mmCIF file of C-alpha atoms in Angstrom:
data_model
loop_
_atom_site.group_PDB
_atom_site.id
_atom_site.type_symbol
_atom_site.label_atom_id
_atom_site.label_comp_id
_atom_site.label_asym_id
_atom_site.label_seq_id
_atom_site.Cartn_x
_atom_site.Cartn_y
_atom_site.Cartn_z
ATOM 1 C CA MET A 112 30.437 68.813 104.909
ATOM 2 C CA PRO A 113 29.999 72.283 105.206
ATOM 3 C CA THR A 114 32.531 74.826 103.520
ATOM 4 C CA VAL A 115 34.558 76.820 106.318
ATOM 5 C CA THR A 116 35.750 79.971 105.101
ATOM 6 C CA ILE A 117 37.964 82.712 107.072
ATOM 7 C CA ARG A 118 38.165 86.102 106.032
ATOM 8 C CA PRO A 119 39.432 89.626 107.238
ATOM 9 C CA ALA A 120 36.643 91.181 109.142
ATOM 10 C CA VAL A 121 35.368 94.419 107.619
ATOM 11 C CA GLU A 122 33.817 97.372 109.122
ATOM 12 C CA GLU A 123 30.173 95.957 108.146
ATOM 13 C CA ASP A 124 31.223 93.099 110.509
ATOM 14 C CA CYS A 125 30.574 95.337 113.616
ATOM 15 C CA THR A 126 27.203 93.857 114.688
ATOM 16 C CA THR A 127 28.089 90.319 114.170
ATOM 17 C CA ILE A 128 31.593 90.888 116.158
ATOM 18 C CA LEU A 129 29.460 92.306 118.827
ATOM 19 C CA ARG A 130 27.133 89.358 118.924
ATOM 20 C CA PHE A 131 29.777 87.034 119.076
ATOM 21 C CA VAL A 132 31.381 88.957 122.075
ATOM 22 C CA ARG A 133 28.074 88.728 124.171
ATOM 23 C CA GLU A 134 27.618 85.498 123.211
ATOM 24 C CA LEU A 135 31.524 84.373 124.379
ATOM 25 C CA ALA A 136 30.522 86.449 127.702
ATOM 26 C CA GLU A 137 27.527 84.321 128.493
ATOM 27 C CA PHE A 138 29.153 81.485 127.949
ATOM 28 C CA GLU A 139 31.838 82.626 130.367
ATOM 29 C CA ARG A 140 29.042 83.449 132.973
ATOM 30 C CA GLU A 141 29.934 87.472 132.335
ATOM 31 C CA ALA A 142 26.937 88.221 129.992
ATOM 32 C CA ASP A 143 26.308 91.888 132.016
ATOM 33 C CA ALA A 144 30.120 92.845 131.739
ATOM 34 C CA VAL A 145 30.042 93.442 128.072
ATOM 35 C CA LYS A 146 30.480 97.366 127.690
ATOM 36 C CA ALA A 147 31.751 97.870 124.013
ATOM 37 C CA THR A 148 29.213 99.192 121.373
ATOM 38 C CA GLU A 149 29.174 98.714 117.854
ATOM 39 C CA GLU A 150 30.596 102.119 117.536
ATOM 40 C CA ASP A 151 33.633 101.155 119.639
ATOM 41 C CA PHE A 152 34.338 98.179 117.289
ATOM 42 C CA ARG A 153 34.298 100.810 114.246
ATOM 43 C CA ARG A 154 36.092 103.211 115.719
ATOM 44 C CA ASP A 155 39.362 101.191 117.143
ATOM 45 C CA GLY A 156 39.096 98.787 114.218
ATOM 46 C CA TRP A 157 38.303 100.693 111.184
ATOM 47 C CA GLY A 158 39.271 103.974 112.614
ATOM 48 C CA PRO A 159 42.170 106.727 111.819
ATOM 49 C CA GLN A 160 44.472 104.465 114.206
ATOM 50 C CA PRO A 161 42.867 100.739 114.760
ATOM 51 C CA VAL A 162 44.058 99.079 117.475
ATOM 52 C CA PHE A 163 42.901 95.523 116.373
ATOM 53 C CA GLU A 164 42.169 93.080 113.840
ATOM 54 C CA ALA A 165 39.607 90.659 113.405
ATOM 55 C CA LEU A 166 38.770 87.041 111.276
ATOM 56 C CA ILE A 167 35.195 86.350 110.711
ATOM 57 C CA ALA A 168 34.855 82.152 110.120
ATOM 58 C CA GLU A 169 31.779 81.147 108.138
ATOM 59 C CA LEU A 170 29.924 78.151 107.381
ATOM 60 C CA ASP A 171 28.704 77.833 103.590
ATOM 61 C CA GLY A 172 28.418 81.883 103.800
ATOM 62 C CA ALA A 173 27.073 82.440 107.318
ATOM 63 C CA PRO A 174 29.182 83.982 110.299
ATOM 64 C CA VAL A 175 29.952 81.290 113.052
ATOM 65 C CA GLY A 176 32.783 82.610 114.635
ATOM 66 C CA PHE A 177 35.624 85.240 114.934
ATOM 67 C CA ALA A 178 38.985 85.966 116.265
ATOM 68 C CA LEU A 179 40.074 88.825 117.191
ATOM 69 C CA THR A 180 43.595 90.221 117.607
ATOM 70 C CA PHE A 181 46.160 93.073 118.342
ATOM 71 C CA ARG A 182 49.949 93.566 118.428
ATOM 72 C CA ASN A 183 52.077 92.985 121.641
ATOM 73 C CA PHE A 184 55.601 93.019 121.706
ATOM 74 C CA SER A 185 58.412 90.641 123.339
ATOM 75 C CA THR A 186 61.289 92.468 124.576
ATOM 76 C CA TRP A 187 62.966 89.290 124.736
ATOM 77 C CA GLU A 188 62.467 88.582 121.340
ATOM 78 C CA GLY A 189 62.552 91.826 120.224
ATOM 79 C CA ARG A 190 59.624 91.399 117.873
ATOM 80 C CA PRO A 191 56.172 91.747 117.525
ATOM 81 C CA GLY A 192 53.469 89.071 118.564
ATOM 82 C CA LEU A 193 49.742 88.547 118.317
ATOM 83 C CA TYR A 194 47.577 88.509 121.526
ATOM 84 C CA VAL A 195 44.119 86.762 121.024
ATOM 85 C CA GLU A 196 41.570 88.649 122.921
ATOM 86 C CA ASP A 197 38.835 86.445 121.634
ATOM 87 C CA LEU A 198 38.514 83.610 119.851
ATOM 88 C CA TYR A 199 34.468 82.239 119.757
ATOM 89 C CA VAL A 200 32.741 79.787 117.503
ATOM 90 C CA THR A 201 29.267 79.275 117.782
ATOM 91 C CA PRO A 202 28.316 75.863 119.607
ATOM 92 C CA ASP A 203 26.508 74.446 116.365
ATOM 93 C CA ALA A 204 29.755 74.996 114.232
ATOM 94 C CA ARG A 205 32.111 73.485 116.568
ATOM 95 C CA ARG A 206 32.586 70.353 115.226
ATOM 96 C CA TYR A 207 33.756 71.350 111.612
ATOM 97 C CA GLY A 208 36.984 72.660 112.775
ATOM 98 C CA VAL A 209 35.869 76.283 112.978
ATOM 99 C CA GLY A 210 38.193 77.355 115.630
ATOM 100 C CA ARG A 211 41.636 75.563 114.643
ATOM 101 C CA LYS A 212 41.177 77.482 111.179
ATOM 102 C CA LEU A 213 40.646 80.545 112.778
ATOM 103 C CA LEU A 214 43.688 79.886 114.912
ATOM 104 C CA ALA A 215 46.075 78.876 111.782
ATOM 105 C CA ALA A 216 44.821 82.055 110.238
ATOM 106 C CA VAL A 217 46.165 83.782 112.754
ATOM 107 C CA ALA A 218 49.273 81.892 113.090
ATOM 108 C CA LYS A 219 49.618 82.865 109.471
ATOM 109 C CA ARG A 220 49.421 86.260 110.056
ATOM 110 C CA ALA A 221 51.920 86.136 112.651
ATOM 111 C CA VAL A 222 54.680 84.201 110.476
ATOM 112 C CA GLU A 223 54.098 86.367 107.274
ATOM 113 C CA ARG A 224 54.902 89.348 109.411
ATOM 114 C CA GLY A 225 57.600 88.099 110.968
ATOM 115 C CA TYR A 226 56.300 87.866 114.650
ATOM 116 C CA ARG A 227 57.435 85.453 117.151
ATOM 117 C CA ARG A 228 54.404 84.195 118.803
ATOM 118 C CA VAL A 229 50.688 83.881 119.382
ATOM 119 C CA ASP A 230 49.351 84.467 123.067
ATOM 120 C CA LEU A 231 46.147 83.957 124.385
ATOM 121 C CA SER A 232 44.478 83.604 128.223
ATOM 122 C CA VAL A 233 41.668 80.859 128.955
ATOM 123 C CA LEU A 234 39.314 80.710 131.718
ATOM 124 C CA ASP A 235 40.799 77.631 134.014
ATOM 125 C CA TRP A 236 37.702 75.957 133.817
ATOM 126 C CA ASN A 237 37.100 76.124 130.075
ATOM 127 C CA PRO A 238 36.706 72.522 128.275
ATOM 128 C CA ALA A 239 38.633 74.597 124.884
ATOM 129 C CA ARG A 240 41.700 74.232 127.038
ATOM 130 C CA GLY A 241 42.115 70.646 125.650
ATOM 131 C CA PHE A 242 41.407 71.871 122.020
ATOM 132 C CA TYR A 243 44.328 74.777 122.748
ATOM 133 C CA ASP A 244 46.650 71.944 123.987
ATOM 134 C CA ARG A 245 46.109 69.876 120.706
ATOM 135 C CA VAL A 246 46.526 72.863 118.386
ATOM 136 C CA GLY A 247 50.112 73.545 119.930
ATOM 137 C CA PHE A 248 49.201 75.760 122.435
ATOM 138 C CA ARG A 249 51.051 75.460 126.206
ATOM 139 C CA GLN A 250 50.235 76.731 129.496
ATOM 140 C CA MET A 251 52.431 79.133 130.653
ATOM 141 C CA LYS A 252 52.132 77.780 134.667
ATOM 142 C CA GLU A 253 54.859 80.107 136.106
ATOM 143 C CA TRP A 254 52.942 83.259 134.610
ATOM 144 C CA LEU A 255 50.402 84.697 136.306
ATOM 145 C CA PRO A 256 48.042 87.123 134.604
ATOM 146 C CA TYR A 257 47.646 90.778 136.714
ATOM 147 C CA ARG A 258 44.773 93.097 135.696
ATOM 148 C CA LEU A 259 44.661 97.030 136.852
ATOM 149 C CA THR A 260 41.017 98.360 136.381
ATOM 150 C CA GLY A 261 38.461 100.704 137.990
ATOM 151 C CA GLU A 262 39.117 102.483 140.686
ATOM 152 C CA ALA A 263 42.309 100.992 141.194
ATOM 153 C CA LEU A 264 43.658 102.164 137.768
ATOM 154 C CA SER A 265 41.835 105.649 138.379
ATOM 155 C CA ASP A 266 43.843 105.987 142.009
ATOM 156 C CA LEU A 267 47.319 104.635 140.377
ATOM 157 C CA ALA A 268 46.745 107.180 137.655
ATOM 158 C CA ALA A 269 46.028 110.086 140.175
ATOM 159 C CA GLU A 270 49.369 109.353 141.493
ATOM 160 C CA VAL A 271 51.096 111.211 138.974
ATOM 161 C CA GLY A 272 50.965 115.030 138.549
ATOM 162 C CA THR A 273 49.957 117.080 135.723
ATOM 163 C CA GLY A 274 53.898 116.795 134.155
ATOM 164 C CA GLU A 275 55.783 113.628 133.164
ATOM 165 C CA GLU A 276 57.442 112.159 135.784
#
């Protein structure tokens, strides 16, 4: 049985992280949607004000997956949490428990920091939904995700004058 290890990502992993993001986007049928660059990951993961953390999963020393998280905040709990933006394991490595080990490492970070929850989103057609159920995640059927991007984001922002309102 191959050895699975999980370690914190380092700046030198930016190439690998971008490759995994592209593979995930291809799986999610959005291959052309990735605009991120290695420099984006360097700046926002290892720059003066990091906004995300990542974990790298290795199978016998070779990278086979990652989890990218950022801190969120629950006003009801009065505590931060972690949001899993991306969780990806290469198809050949999925049978070795890599995804579960990545999520266990995310959960450990959350618990050690006193965070009260870990959140993520899953496409409705993604067969990994069963995996998330088995790990213990629960679909929040009453909460619907909304997003503001592109022209709608710019238009709404333009409604504010030059001063704070």
